[in-house]
CSV table of C-alpha atoms and ligand atoms in Angstrom, one decimal:
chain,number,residue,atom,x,y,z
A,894,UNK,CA,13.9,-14.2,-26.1
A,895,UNK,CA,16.5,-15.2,-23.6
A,896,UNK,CA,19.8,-13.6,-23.3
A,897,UNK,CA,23.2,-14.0,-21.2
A,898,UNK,CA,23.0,-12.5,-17.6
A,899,UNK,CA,26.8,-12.2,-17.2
A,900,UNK,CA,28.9,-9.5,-18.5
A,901,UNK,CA,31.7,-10.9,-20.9
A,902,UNK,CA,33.4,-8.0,-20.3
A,903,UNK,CA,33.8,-7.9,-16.5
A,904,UNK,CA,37.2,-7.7,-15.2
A,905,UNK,CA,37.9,-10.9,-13.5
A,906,UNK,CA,35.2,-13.2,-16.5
A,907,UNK,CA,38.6,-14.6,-17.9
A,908,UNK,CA,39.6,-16.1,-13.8
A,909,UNK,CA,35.7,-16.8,-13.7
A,910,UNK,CA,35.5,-18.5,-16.8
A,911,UNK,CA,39.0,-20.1,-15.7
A,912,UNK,CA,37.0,-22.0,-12.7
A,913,UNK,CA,34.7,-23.5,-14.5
A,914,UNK,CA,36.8,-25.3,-16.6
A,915,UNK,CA,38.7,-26.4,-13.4
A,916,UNK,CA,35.6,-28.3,-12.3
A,917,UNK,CA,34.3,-29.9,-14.8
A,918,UNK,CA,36.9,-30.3,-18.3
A,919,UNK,CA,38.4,-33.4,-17.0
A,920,UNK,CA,34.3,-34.7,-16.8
A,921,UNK,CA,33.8,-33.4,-20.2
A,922,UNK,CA,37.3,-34.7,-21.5
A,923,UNK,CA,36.4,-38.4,-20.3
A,924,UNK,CA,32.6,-38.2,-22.1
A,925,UNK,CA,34.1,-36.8,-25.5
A,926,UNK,CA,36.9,-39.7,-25.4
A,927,UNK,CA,34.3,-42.0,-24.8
A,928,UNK,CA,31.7,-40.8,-27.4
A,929,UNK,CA,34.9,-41.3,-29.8
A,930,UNK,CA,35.6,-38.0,-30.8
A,931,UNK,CA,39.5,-38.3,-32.4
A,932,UNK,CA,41.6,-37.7,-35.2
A,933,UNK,CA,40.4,-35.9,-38.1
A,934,UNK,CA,36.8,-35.2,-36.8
A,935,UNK,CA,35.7,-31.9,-37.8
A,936,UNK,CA,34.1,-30.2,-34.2
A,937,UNK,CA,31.8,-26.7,-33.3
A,938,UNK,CA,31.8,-25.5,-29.9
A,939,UNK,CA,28.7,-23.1,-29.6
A,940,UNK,CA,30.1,-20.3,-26.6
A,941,UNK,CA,33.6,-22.0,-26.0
A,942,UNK,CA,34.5,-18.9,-23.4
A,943,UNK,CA,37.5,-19.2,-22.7
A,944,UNK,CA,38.7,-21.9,-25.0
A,945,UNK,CA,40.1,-24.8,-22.9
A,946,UNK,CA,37.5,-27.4,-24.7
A,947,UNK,CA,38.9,-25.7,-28.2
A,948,UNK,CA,41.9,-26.6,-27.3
A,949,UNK,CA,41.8,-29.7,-26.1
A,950,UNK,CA,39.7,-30.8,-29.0
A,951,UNK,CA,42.0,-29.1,-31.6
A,952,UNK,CA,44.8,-31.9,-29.9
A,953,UNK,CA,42.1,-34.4,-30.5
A,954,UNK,CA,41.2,-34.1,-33.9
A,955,UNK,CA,45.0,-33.4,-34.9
A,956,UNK,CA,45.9,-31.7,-37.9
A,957,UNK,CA,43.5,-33.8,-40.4
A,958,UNK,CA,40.3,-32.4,-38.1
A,959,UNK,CA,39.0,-29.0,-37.2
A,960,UNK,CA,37.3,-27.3,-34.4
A,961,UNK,CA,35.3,-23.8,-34.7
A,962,UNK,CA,34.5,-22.2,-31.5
A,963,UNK,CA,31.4,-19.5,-31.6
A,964,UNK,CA,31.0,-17.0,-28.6
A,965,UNK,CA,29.3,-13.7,-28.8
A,966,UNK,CA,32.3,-12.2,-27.1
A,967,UNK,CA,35.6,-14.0,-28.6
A,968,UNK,CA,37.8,-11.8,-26.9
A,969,UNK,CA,39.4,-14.9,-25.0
A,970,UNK,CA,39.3,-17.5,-27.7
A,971,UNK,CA,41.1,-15.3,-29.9
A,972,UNK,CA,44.1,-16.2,-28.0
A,973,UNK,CA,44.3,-19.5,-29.0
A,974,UNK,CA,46.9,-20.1,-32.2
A,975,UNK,CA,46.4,-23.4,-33.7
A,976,UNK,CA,46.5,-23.8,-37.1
A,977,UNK,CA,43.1,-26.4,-36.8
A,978,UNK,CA,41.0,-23.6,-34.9
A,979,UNK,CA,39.0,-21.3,-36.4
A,980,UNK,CA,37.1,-18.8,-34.3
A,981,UNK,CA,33.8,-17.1,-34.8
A,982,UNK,CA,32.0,-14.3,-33.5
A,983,UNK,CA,28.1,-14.6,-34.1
A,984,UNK,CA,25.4,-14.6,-31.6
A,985,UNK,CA,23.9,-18.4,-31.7
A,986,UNK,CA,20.2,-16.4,-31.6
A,987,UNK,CA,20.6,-14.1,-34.3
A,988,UNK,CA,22.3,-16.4,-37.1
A,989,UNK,CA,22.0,-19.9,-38.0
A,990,UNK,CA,25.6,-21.8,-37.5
A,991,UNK,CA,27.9,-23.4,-40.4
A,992,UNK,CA,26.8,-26.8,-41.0
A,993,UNK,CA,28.2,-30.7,-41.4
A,994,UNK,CA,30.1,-31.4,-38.1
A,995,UNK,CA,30.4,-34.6,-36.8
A,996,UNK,CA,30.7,-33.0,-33.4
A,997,UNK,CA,28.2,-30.0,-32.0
A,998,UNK,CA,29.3,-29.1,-28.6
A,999,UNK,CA,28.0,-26.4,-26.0
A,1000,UNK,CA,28.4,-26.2,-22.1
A,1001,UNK,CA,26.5,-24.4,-20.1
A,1002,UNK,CA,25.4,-22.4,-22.9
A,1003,UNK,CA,22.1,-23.5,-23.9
A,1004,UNK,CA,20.7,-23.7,-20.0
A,1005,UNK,CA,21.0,-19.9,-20.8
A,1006,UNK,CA,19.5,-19.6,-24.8
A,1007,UNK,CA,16.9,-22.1,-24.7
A,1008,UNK,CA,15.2,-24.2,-27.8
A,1009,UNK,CA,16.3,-21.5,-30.8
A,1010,UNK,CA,20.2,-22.0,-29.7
A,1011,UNK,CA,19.2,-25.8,-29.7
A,1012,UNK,CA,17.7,-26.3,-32.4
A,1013,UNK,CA,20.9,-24.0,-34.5
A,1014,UNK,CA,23.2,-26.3,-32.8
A,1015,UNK,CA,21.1,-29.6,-34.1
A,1016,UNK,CA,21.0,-27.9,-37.7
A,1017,UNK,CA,24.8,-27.4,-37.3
A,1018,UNK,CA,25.4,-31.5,-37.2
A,1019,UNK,CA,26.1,-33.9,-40.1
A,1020,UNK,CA,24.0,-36.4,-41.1
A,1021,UNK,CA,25.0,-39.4,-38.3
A,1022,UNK,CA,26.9,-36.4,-36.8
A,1023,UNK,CA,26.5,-35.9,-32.7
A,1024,UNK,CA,25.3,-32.7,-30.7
A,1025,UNK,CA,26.3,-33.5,-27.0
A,1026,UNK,CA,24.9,-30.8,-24.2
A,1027,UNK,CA,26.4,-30.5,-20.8
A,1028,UNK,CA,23.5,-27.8,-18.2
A,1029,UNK,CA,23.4,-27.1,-14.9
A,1030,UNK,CA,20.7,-28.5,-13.2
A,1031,UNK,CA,20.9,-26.6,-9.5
A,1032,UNK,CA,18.6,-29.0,-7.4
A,1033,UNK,CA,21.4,-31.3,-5.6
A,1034,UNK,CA,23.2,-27.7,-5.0
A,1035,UNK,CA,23.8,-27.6,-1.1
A,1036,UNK,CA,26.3,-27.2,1.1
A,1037,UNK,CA,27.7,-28.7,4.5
A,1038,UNK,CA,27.4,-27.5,7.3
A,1039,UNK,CA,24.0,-26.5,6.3
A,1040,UNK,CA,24.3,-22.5,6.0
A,1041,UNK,CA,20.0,-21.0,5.1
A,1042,UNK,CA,22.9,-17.6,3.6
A,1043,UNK,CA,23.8,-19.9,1.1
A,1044,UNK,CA,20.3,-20.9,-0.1
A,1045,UNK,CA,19.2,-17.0,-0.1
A,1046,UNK,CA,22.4,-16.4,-2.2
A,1047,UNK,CA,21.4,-19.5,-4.6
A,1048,UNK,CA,18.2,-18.1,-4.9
A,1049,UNK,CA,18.9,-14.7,-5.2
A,1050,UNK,CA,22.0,-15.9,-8.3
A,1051,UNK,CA,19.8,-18.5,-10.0
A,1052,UNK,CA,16.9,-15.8,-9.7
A,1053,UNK,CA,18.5,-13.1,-11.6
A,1054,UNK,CA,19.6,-15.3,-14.3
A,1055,UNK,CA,15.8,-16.4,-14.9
A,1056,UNK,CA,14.8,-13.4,-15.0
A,1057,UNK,CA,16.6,-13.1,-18.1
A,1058,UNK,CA,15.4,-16.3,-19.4
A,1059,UNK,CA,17.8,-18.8,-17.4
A,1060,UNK,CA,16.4,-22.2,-16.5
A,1061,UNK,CA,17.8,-23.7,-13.5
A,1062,UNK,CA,16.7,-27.0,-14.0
A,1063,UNK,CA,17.3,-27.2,-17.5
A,1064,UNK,CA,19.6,-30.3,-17.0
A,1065,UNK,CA,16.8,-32.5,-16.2
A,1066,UNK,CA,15.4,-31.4,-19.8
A,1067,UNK,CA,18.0,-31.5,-21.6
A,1068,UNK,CA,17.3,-35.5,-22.3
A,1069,UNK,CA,13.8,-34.7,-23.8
A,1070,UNK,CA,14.8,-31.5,-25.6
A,1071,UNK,CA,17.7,-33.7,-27.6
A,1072,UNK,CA,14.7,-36.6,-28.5
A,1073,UNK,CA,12.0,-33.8,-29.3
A,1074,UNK,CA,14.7,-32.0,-31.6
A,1075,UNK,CA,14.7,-35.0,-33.5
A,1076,UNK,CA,18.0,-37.0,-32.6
A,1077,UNK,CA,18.0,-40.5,-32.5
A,1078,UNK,CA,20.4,-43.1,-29.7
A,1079,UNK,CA,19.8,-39.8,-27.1
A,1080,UNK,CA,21.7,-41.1,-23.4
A,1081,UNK,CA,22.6,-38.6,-20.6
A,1082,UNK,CA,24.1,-39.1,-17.4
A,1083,UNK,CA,25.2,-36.5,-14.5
A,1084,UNK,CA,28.4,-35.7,-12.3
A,1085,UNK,CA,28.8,-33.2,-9.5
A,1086,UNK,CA,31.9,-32.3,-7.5
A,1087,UNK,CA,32.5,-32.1,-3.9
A,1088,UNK,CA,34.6,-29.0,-2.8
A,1089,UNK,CA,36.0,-27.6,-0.2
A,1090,UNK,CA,35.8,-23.5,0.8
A,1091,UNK,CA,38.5,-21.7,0.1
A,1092,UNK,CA,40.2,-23.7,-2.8
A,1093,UNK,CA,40.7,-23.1,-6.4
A,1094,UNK,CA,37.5,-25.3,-7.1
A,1095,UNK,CA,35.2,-22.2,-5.6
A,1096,UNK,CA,36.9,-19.5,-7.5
A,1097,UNK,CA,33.7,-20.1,-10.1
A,1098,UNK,CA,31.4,-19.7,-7.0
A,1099,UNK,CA,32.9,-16.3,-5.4
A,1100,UNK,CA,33.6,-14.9,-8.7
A,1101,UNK,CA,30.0,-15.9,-10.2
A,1102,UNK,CA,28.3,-13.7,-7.0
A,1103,UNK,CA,30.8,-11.0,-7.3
A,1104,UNK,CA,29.9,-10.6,-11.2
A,1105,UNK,CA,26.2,-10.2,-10.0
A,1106,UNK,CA,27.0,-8.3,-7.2
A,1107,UNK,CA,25.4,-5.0,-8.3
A,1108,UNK,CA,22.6,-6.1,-9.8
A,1109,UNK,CA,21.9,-8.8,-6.9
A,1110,UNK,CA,21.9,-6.1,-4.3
A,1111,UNK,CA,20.1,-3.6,-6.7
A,1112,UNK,CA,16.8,-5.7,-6.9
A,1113,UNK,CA,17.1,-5.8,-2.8
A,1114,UNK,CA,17.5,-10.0,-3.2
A,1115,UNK,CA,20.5,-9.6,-0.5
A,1116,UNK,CA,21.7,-6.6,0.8
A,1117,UNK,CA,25.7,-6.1,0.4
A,1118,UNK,CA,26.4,-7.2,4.1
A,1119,UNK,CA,25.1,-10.6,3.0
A,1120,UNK,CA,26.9,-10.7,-0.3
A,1121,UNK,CA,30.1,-10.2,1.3
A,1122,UNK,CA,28.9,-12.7,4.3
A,1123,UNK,CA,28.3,-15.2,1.8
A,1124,UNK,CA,32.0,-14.2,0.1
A,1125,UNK,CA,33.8,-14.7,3.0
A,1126,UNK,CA,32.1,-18.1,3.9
A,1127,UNK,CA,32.8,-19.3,0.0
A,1128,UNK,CA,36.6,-18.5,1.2
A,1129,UNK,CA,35.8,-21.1,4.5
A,1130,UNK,CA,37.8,-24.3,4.3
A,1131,UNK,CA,35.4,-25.5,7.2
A,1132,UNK,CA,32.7,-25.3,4.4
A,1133,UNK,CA,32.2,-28.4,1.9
A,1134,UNK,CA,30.0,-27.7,-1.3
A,1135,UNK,CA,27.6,-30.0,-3.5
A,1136,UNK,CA,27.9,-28.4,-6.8
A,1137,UNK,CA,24.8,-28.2,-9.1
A,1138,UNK,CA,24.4,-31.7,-11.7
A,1139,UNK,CA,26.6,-31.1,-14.8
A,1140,UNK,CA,24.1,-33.4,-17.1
A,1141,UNK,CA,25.8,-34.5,-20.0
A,1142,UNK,CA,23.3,-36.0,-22.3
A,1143,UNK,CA,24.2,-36.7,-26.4
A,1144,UNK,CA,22.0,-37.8,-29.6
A,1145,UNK,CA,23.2,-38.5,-33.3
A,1146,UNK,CA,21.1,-36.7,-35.8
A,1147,UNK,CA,19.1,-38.9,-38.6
A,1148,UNK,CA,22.0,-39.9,-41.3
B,942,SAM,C1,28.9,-20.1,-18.8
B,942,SAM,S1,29.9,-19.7,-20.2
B,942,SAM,C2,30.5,-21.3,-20.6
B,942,SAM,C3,31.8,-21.3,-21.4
B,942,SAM,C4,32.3,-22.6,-21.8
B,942,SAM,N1,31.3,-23.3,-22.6
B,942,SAM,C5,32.7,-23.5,-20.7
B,942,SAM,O1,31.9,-24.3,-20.2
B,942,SAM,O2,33.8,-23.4,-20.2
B,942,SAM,C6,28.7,-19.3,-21.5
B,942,SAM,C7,29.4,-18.8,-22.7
B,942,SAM,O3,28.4,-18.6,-23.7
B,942,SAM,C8,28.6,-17.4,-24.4
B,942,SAM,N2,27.3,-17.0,-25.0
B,942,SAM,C9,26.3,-16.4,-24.3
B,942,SAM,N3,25.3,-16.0,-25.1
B,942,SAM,C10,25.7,-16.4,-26.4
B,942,SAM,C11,25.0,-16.3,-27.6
B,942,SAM,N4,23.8,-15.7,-27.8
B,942,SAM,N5,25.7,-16.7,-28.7
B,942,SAM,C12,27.0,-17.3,-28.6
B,942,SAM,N6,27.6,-17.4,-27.4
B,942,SAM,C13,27.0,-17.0,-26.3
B,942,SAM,C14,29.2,-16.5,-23.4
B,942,SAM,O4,29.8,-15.4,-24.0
B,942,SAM,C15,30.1,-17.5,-22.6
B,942,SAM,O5,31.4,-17.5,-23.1
């Protein structure tokens, strides 16, 4: 079975975690507004992290709603003190979810879990209640000028993480996993960001290869020269970066 290649209890994950909700809540905000999630709605969040979606939701759904955010490690989420939150700690593999939400919401979770954390997160939803995925899917990754480090260090990142069951084009899936777990009106779309070296938008980038660092260099993918080659060239303003597809793509189980 497939499992989670970072370690939650790293001392920078909270600043790592931090960066990518930088990039991409304001994406997620817009698709959640338009799918018409709002006042009294009653929300899960399958491995929230570090709780800026449980947040913003638990201002969405306002007092008469409710969000629960599930994480394996809830170390961050138990931060968050709103009387509308409520915050579990269960592995999505091991143990089937609560049930009837109108909302079932994970990001960049199930590119990691697979079809079992799917299908618990379908199971989760009401009748006429929507699951709405946003993966990774790392083929328009790149970078400008073009650097062949950087595509040794995406291989090397995105390698490790397969290994323990990652898929790195899960995005492009996601649309036929939704339809094949049985949810009807299923839609996706895609964003990506451009960004610059050396800004807060990379943080996610340098502090995604210095959690893998050990390992990385362990299994000889790079050798620690080129990790902190690539480290200092992430910190480049010179350098522009494609990130990977965030595909968003949502279906409304059978009511
Ligand atoms: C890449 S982070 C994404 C965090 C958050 N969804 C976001 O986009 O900002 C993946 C999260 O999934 C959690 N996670 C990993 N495996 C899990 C599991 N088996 N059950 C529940 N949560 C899990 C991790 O602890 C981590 O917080």
């Amino acid at each position: 079975m497939a499992s989670y290649a970072y370690d939650q209890e790293w001392k920078d994950e909270r600043e790592r975690l931090a960066g990518i909700e930088r990039l991409w809540d304001s994406g997620s905000h817009a698709l959640l507004d338009r799918l018409g999630v709002s006042s009294g709605w009653r929300c899960i969040e399958v491995g929230a992290g570090a709780g800026s979606m449980v947040e913003w939701l638990s201002d969405k759904v306002g007092p008469s709603g409710s969000v629960t955010a599930v994480d394996v490690s809830t170390r961050f989420l138990e931060a968050i003190d709103k009387p509308n939150v409520q915050v579990l700690r269960q592995d999505v593999l091991d143990e089937d979810l609560p049930t009837g939400f109108e909302l079932v919401y994970g990001r960049l979770v199930v590119e990691h879990l697979g079809k079992p954390a799917l299908e618990r997160m379908v199971a989760a939803a009401a009748p006429g209640g929507l699951v709405v995925l946003e993966d990774y899917d790392w083929a328009a990754a790149d970078v400008f000028p073009p650097d062949p480090l950087f595509q040794r260090v995406l291989d090397a990142v995105t390698g490790f993480m397969e290994r323990a069951g990652y898929d790195r084009f899960f995005g492009r899936r996601i649309f036929s996993e939704l339809r094949a777990a049985g949810l009807e009106d299923v839609q996706a779309e895609a964003r990506a960001r451009v960004i610059q070296g050396g800004t807060p938008e990379t943080v996610f980038y340098r502090l995604s290869l210095e959690s893998l660092r050990d390992p990385i260099v362990a299994s000889g993918a790079l050798t620690g020269t080129e990790v902190d080659e690539a480290l200092r060239r992430i910190d480049d303003p010179a350098t522009t970066y494609v990130s990977p597809l965030m595909v968003c793509a949502w279906g409304r189980k059978r009511p």
